[in-house]
Amino acid sequence: MITSGVFYYLFQTIHPSEILQVFRDIDSAYLLGFLLLSLSGSYFRARRYQLTLIPTGHPPELLPLFLITLVRNFTSDLLPARLGTTAYIYLVRTHAGMSYATATASFALSFLFDLLVLAPLLLLITTMEYHSLAETGTGVLILGTVVSLICFVLLLTLDRALILISKVFALLRIVPDSLLEFGRKVSDEVRLARACGIYYRLFFLSLLVRLCKYGSLYLFLVGILVPLGYSPLEIPVFKSILGILSAETAASLPISGIAGFGAYEGAWTFAFHLMGFPLELSKLTAISHHLFTQFYGYSLGALALLILALPYRKILFFLTTPFRTLLTVFVLLTLIALFHLFGDAASPAVKERPNSVILSSENITSFSDKIIFDSRRGATFGIYSVQSGKIRKVIDAKKWHEIYPDVSSDGTLLVYSRSRSLSRHAPAEIWLLNLLTGEKNKIVSEGTFPTFGSSNDSIYYELNRSKVMLYSLSTGQNTEIFPSTNTTFHGAQIVKPRVSPNGRFLSFTSDTPTPWHAWRVDLSTDGATKIARGCEPAWYPDLKSAWIKKEGLKAGSGIMVYNPMSKKSSILLDNGPPLGHEYFPTISQDGRYLLYSAAPYNEHDHLSASYQLFIYDFQSGENKQLTSDKYTNRWPKLAPFIEK
């Protein structure tokens, strides 16, 4: 029930395609770091197991123990409270030839040392982040210290405690004699291990296991967040590890579901949102991080289990030591090459572009008014204008994407979104630029796709792909206008919202009932009308809607017009090749012009395709191409000509 409830909450706003996109965008360098640290952690864990088996006089080879460790990692999450880790006892008995008592003692010692090393780790975290953990810092430190003290006492007295428990059970006669004998054998194995003086080495190896584990999980988190626009310096190491540790602890509780799903994601989302990450991003990283690491662990474990089932000892017997070394190096280099190829294939290709921001007038059809648009003319998107036959830069900062521009009705103000990544869930801000003075200010810390209302005081924007917000320039207040009380769209994606000129109606794109449909809503009654399967609806002054249809048209898409009176749509514009893939429509304030972009039939990507700007005159029927270059030019808006 808990798992179902958590996943219902998370997937209200997270679509599976977004998780797949996260996997495609993972930074390959951090992914490789994750893999190396993760495998190193498994090596140190296997080495620790081998050390606990030294008192037997015949410890198993490291290779079978390493494979057993990978299988143990695989089974650890299959049952609540990490009960799957006990598979180690059976595997050591069947594949390493140890007795069950020896395997159980080895398991118990490793488990206690795993808990014991939490104290220094928590001490380090709380020391480095004490100022930001507020009241919880002391609690975390006390909890870790208490757990470690208990484990320390148990390690010193475990053999005697087992004998005492056996005697009590023998007096009460509640367990069979065979189990009591097994307990005495485990006690003997623990006492022998302590007498061998291996505890200090076990502690050191346990510390390495923990450092590799949480270090690898942190690197994988960074690999997810860097493509979303975060700098590694903005992802605090110790607070992130504390958040990961919280999720791991929740997944270890008896209430967690299979593979820890549910409890892990819930604790992760809460912890990382508390750390200051946006809620939707916390949800997305919780699901994608856990899903990938579980798949990775299951894959390695299944492969190790398969190898254990094969006669690998006979094969290795015939391999000389130098050949083993060469084979190991070859396998590692192959893995590294594959992961680099994976990273290159996962990253979308971006066309190389020169740094020029001004084109000659012969490439642009002259137009009297000013057109504002976003364009990728370098490594990032920026805001540009077409005026007097030239393209000029309005704002294009390095390392930032300035996108989705809109201009106030008097032409003096420009509002736009700014982010460091073009990923759907990358953090985005909304900025306001005074076109007369050049002054710019951040007005909304979290939001995207801003548009002016009929009043220049009102700016509507999209929040977390699930809400439409209203920002007032005069008061600085943010107000949710949709879905608010409309339960039909709770949990649905609501993107590219625009409010009608009279302020009564809202249009947007949604994945309700399926991706993607254009909708319009009467804000006075909350009544919603599905326009059609399509996207990016835009308003006419008379409340008709222009929208994009992607099926059954000449070059992949076309622009339709929806009449609310007849509730029917008809083709507004559907050009064929070479530039017939129309997108990003906007109707001018006076209703005379349709502005849009169009790309070749085989180029549809909104972030890299060669979209060119067009303007269609409803009065004359003339369709003008405004740009002719290789850049990605989008979201054109018509603005009155003003002088600075």
PDB file of N, CA and C in Angstrom, residues 406-449:
ATOM      1  N   ASP A 406       8.481  37.087 -24.795  1.00  0.00           N
ATOM      2  CA  ASP A 406       7.195  37.728 -25.082  1.00  0.00           C
ATOM      3  C   ASP A 406       7.348  39.211 -24.798  1.00  0.00           C
ATOM      4  N   VAL A 407       6.632  40.020 -25.566  1.00  0.00           N
ATOM      5  CA  VAL A 407       6.779  41.472 -25.486  1.00  0.00           C
ATOM      6  C   VAL A 407       5.470  42.089 -25.022  1.00  0.00           C
ATOM      7  N   SER A 408       5.570  43.123 -24.172  1.00  0.00           N
ATOM      8  CA  SER A 408       4.381  43.829 -23.697  1.00  0.00           C
ATOM      9  C   SER A 408       3.712  44.565 -24.850  1.00  0.00           C
ATOM     10  N   SER A 409       2.450  44.904 -24.661  1.00  0.00           N
ATOM     11  CA  SER A 409       1.670  45.519 -25.743  1.00  0.00           C
ATOM     12  C   SER A 409       2.232  46.861 -26.186  1.00  0.00           C
ATOM     13  N   ASP A 410       2.934  47.569 -25.284  1.00  0.00           N
ATOM     14  CA  ASP A 410       3.518  48.855 -25.675  1.00  0.00           C
ATOM     15  C   ASP A 410       4.943  48.712 -26.185  1.00  0.00           C
ATOM     16  N   GLY A 411       5.462  47.486 -26.202  1.00  0.00           N
ATOM     17  CA  GLY A 411       6.778  47.237 -26.775  1.00  0.00           C
ATOM     18  C   GLY A 411       7.949  47.630 -25.895  1.00  0.00           C
ATOM     19  N   THR A 412       7.719  47.970 -24.631  1.00  0.00           N
ATOM     20  CA  THR A 412       8.808  48.444 -23.772  1.00  0.00           C
ATOM     21  C   THR A 412       9.413  47.343 -22.903  1.00  0.00           C
ATOM     22  N   LEU A 413       8.676  46.266 -22.672  1.00  0.00           N
ATOM     23  CA  LEU A 413       9.136  45.227 -21.762  1.00  0.00           C
ATOM     24  C   LEU A 413       9.232  43.882 -22.478  1.00  0.00           C
ATOM     25  N   LEU A 414      10.264  43.152 -22.147  1.00  0.00           N
ATOM     26  CA  LEU A 414      10.460  41.813 -22.678  1.00  0.00           C
ATOM     27  C   LEU A 414      10.556  40.847 -21.503  1.00  0.00           C
ATOM     28  N   VAL A 415       9.738  39.814 -21.509  1.00  0.00           N
ATOM     29  CA  VAL A 415       9.812  38.785 -20.479  1.00  0.00           C
ATOM     30  C   VAL A 415      10.287  37.499 -21.138  1.00  0.00           C
ATOM     31  N   TYR A 416      11.109  36.733 -20.417  1.00  0.00           N
ATOM     32  CA  TYR A 416      11.646  35.508 -20.996  1.00  0.00           C
ATOM     33  C   TYR A 416      12.039  34.547 -19.873  1.00  0.00           C
ATOM     34  N   SER A 417      12.307  33.313 -20.258  1.00  0.00           N
ATOM     35  CA  SER A 417      12.753  32.297 -19.305  1.00  0.00           C
ATOM     36  C   SER A 417      14.253  32.099 -19.459  1.00  0.00           C
ATOM     37  N   ARG A 418      14.916  31.777 -18.353  1.00  0.00           N
ATOM     38  CA  ARG A 418      16.358  31.568 -18.381  1.00  0.00           C
ATOM     39  C   ARG A 418      16.702  30.279 -17.626  1.00  0.00           C
ATOM     40  N   SER A 419      17.528  29.434 -18.239  1.00  0.00           N
ATOM     41  CA  SER A 419      17.943  28.190 -17.590  1.00  0.00           C
ATOM     42  C   SER A 419      19.309  27.793 -18.129  1.00  0.00           C
ATOM     43  N   ARG A 420      19.958  26.891 -17.420  1.00  0.00           N
ATOM     44  CA  ARG A 420      21.264  26.429 -17.863  1.00  0.00           C
ATOM     45  C   ARG A 420      21.183  25.112 -18.614  1.00  0.00           C
ATOM     46  N   SER A 421      20.004  24.554 -18.713  1.00  0.00           N
ATOM     47  CA  SER A 421      19.808  23.317 -19.461  1.00  0.00           C
ATOM     48  C   SER A 421      18.454  23.372 -20.146  1.00  0.00           C
ATOM     49  N   LEU A 422      18.339  22.638 -21.236  1.00  0.00           N
ATOM     50  CA  LEU A 422      17.080  22.594 -21.972  1.00  0.00           C
ATOM     51  C   LEU A 422      16.249  21.372 -21.609  1.00  0.00           C
ATOM     52  N   SER A 423      16.695  20.620 -20.619  1.00  0.00           N
ATOM     53  CA  SER A 423      15.915  19.480 -20.155  1.00  0.00           C
ATOM     54  C   SER A 423      14.597  19.963 -19.557  1.00  0.00           C
ATOM     55  N   ARG A 424      13.567  19.137 -19.671  1.00  0.00           N
ATOM     56  CA  ARG A 424      12.232  19.557 -19.228  1.00  0.00           C
ATOM     57  C   ARG A 424      12.189  19.961 -17.759  1.00  0.00           C
ATOM     58  N   HIS A 425      12.952  19.243 -16.928  1.00  0.00           N
ATOM     59  CA  HIS A 425      12.893  19.486 -15.495  1.00  0.00           C
ATOM     60  C   HIS A 425      14.081  20.290 -14.985  1.00  0.00           C
ATOM     61  N   ALA A 426      14.818  20.904 -15.894  1.00  0.00           N
ATOM     62  CA  ALA A 426      15.918  21.764 -15.456  1.00  0.00           C
ATOM     63  C   ALA A 426      15.354  23.005 -14.765  1.00  0.00           C
ATOM     64  N   PRO A 427      16.003  23.476 -13.721  1.00  0.00           N
ATOM     65  CA  PRO A 427      15.532  24.696 -13.047  1.00  0.00           C
ATOM     66  C   PRO A 427      15.512  25.870 -14.021  1.00  0.00           C
ATOM     67  N   ALA A 428      14.438  26.627 -13.988  1.00  0.00           N
ATOM     68  CA  ALA A 428      14.294  27.777 -14.883  1.00  0.00           C
ATOM     69  C   ALA A 428      13.771  28.973 -14.102  1.00  0.00           C
ATOM     70  N   GLU A 429      14.193  30.153 -14.523  1.00  0.00           N
ATOM     71  CA  GLU A 429      13.765  31.409 -13.903  1.00  0.00           C
ATOM     72  C   GLU A 429      13.075  32.271 -14.948  1.00  0.00           C
ATOM     73  N   ILE A 430      12.353  33.268 -14.480  1.00  0.00           N
ATOM     74  CA  ILE A 430      11.715  34.215 -15.394  1.00  0.00           C
ATOM     75  C   ILE A 430      12.295  35.604 -15.134  1.00  0.00           C
ATOM     76  N   TRP A 431      12.727  36.237 -16.218  1.00  0.00           N
ATOM     77  CA  TRP A 431      13.379  37.551 -16.128  1.00  0.00           C
ATOM     78  C   TRP A 431      12.593  38.578 -16.940  1.00  0.00           C
ATOM     79  N   LEU A 432      12.757  39.820 -16.541  1.00  0.00           N
ATOM     80  CA  LEU A 432      12.102  40.941 -17.224  1.00  0.00           C
ATOM     81  C   LEU A 432      13.173  41.920 -17.675  1.00  0.00           C
ATOM     82  N   LEU A 433      13.136  42.270 -18.959  1.00  0.00           N
ATOM     83  CA  LEU A 433      14.100  43.208 -19.536  1.00  0.00           C
ATOM     84  C   LEU A 433      13.373  44.456 -20.020  1.00  0.00           C
ATOM     85  N   ASN A 434      13.838  45.612 -19.572  1.00  0.00           N
ATOM     86  CA  ASN A 434      13.310  46.885 -20.058  1.00  0.00           C
ATOM     87  C   ASN A 434      14.034  47.216 -21.360  1.00  0.00           C
ATOM     88  N   LEU A 435      13.315  47.206 -22.480  1.00  0.00           N
ATOM     89  CA  LEU A 435      13.940  47.416 -23.785  1.00  0.00           C
ATOM     90  C   LEU A 435      14.387  48.854 -23.998  1.00  0.00           C
ATOM     91  N   LEU A 436      13.900  49.787 -23.171  1.00  0.00           N
ATOM     92  CA  LEU A 436      14.310  51.183 -23.280  1.00  0.00           C
ATOM     93  C   LEU A 436      15.603  51.454 -22.527  1.00  0.00           C
ATOM     94  N   THR A 437      15.709  50.905 -21.329  1.00  0.00           N
ATOM     95  CA  THR A 437      16.871  51.196 -20.476  1.00  0.00           C
ATOM     96  C   THR A 437      17.897  50.079 -20.459  1.00  0.00           C
ATOM     97  N   GLY A 438      17.498  48.867 -20.874  1.00  0.00           N
ATOM     98  CA  GLY A 438      18.403  47.730 -20.804  1.00  0.00           C
ATOM     99  C   GLY A 438      18.463  47.082 -19.430  1.00  0.00           C
ATOM    100  N   GLU A 439      17.690  47.580 -18.478  1.00  0.00           N
ATOM    101  CA  GLU A 439      17.692  47.013 -17.130  1.00  0.00           C
ATOM    102  C   GLU A 439      16.941  45.680 -17.124  1.00  0.00           C
ATOM    103  N   LYS A 440      17.535  44.683 -16.450  1.00  0.00           N
ATOM    104  CA  LYS A 440      16.867  43.376 -16.374  1.00  0.00           C
ATOM    105  C   LYS A 440      16.851  42.887 -14.931  1.00  0.00           C
ATOM    106  N   ASN A 441      15.766  42.188 -14.583  1.00  0.00           N
ATOM    107  CA  ASN A 441      15.582  41.702 -13.220  1.00  0.00           C
ATOM    108  C   ASN A 441      14.927  40.325 -13.245  1.00  0.00           C
ATOM    109  N   LYS A 442      15.324  39.493 -12.297  1.00  0.00           N
ATOM    110  CA  LYS A 442      14.644  38.207 -12.116  1.00  0.00           C
ATOM    111  C   LYS A 442      13.364  38.452 -11.328  1.00  0.00           C
ATOM    112  N   ILE A 443      12.231  38.014 -11.868  1.00  0.00           N
ATOM    113  CA  ILE A 443      10.954  38.262 -11.197  1.00  0.00           C
ATOM    114  C   ILE A 443      10.341  36.992 -10.619  1.00  0.00           C
ATOM    115  N   VAL A 444      10.694  35.827 -11.178  1.00  0.00           N
ATOM    116  CA  VAL A 444      10.173  34.555 -10.673  1.00  0.00           C
ATOM    117  C   VAL A 444      11.337  33.575 -10.597  1.00  0.00           C
ATOM    118  N   SER A 445      11.523  32.936  -9.441  1.00  0.00           N
ATOM    119  CA  SER A 445      12.663  32.041  -9.237  1.00  0.00           C
ATOM    120  C   SER A 445      12.455  30.671  -9.859  1.00  0.00           C
ATOM    121  N   GLU A 446      11.215  30.279 -10.050  1.00  0.00           N
ATOM    122  CA  GLU A 446      10.932  28.947 -10.592  1.00  0.00           C
ATOM    123  C   GLU A 446       9.733  29.024 -11.523  1.00  0.00           C
ATOM    124  N   GLY A 447       9.974  28.909 -12.814  1.00  0.00           N
ATOM    125  CA  GLY A 447       8.894  28.983 -13.788  1.00  0.00           C
ATOM    126  C   GLY A 447       9.448  29.108 -15.191  1.00  0.00           C
ATOM    127  N   THR A 448       8.591  28.913 -16.186  1.00  0.00           N
ATOM    128  CA  THR A 448       9.031  28.997 -17.569  1.00  0.00           C
ATOM    129  C   THR A 448       7.846  29.379 -18.460  1.00  0.00           C
ATOM    130  N   PHE A 449       8.120  29.603 -19.737  1.00  0.00           N
ATOM    131  CA  PHE A 449       7.154  29.988 -20.760  1.00  0.00           C
ATOM    132  C   PHE A 449       6.253  31.142 -20.293  1.00  0.00           C
TER     133      PHE A 449
END
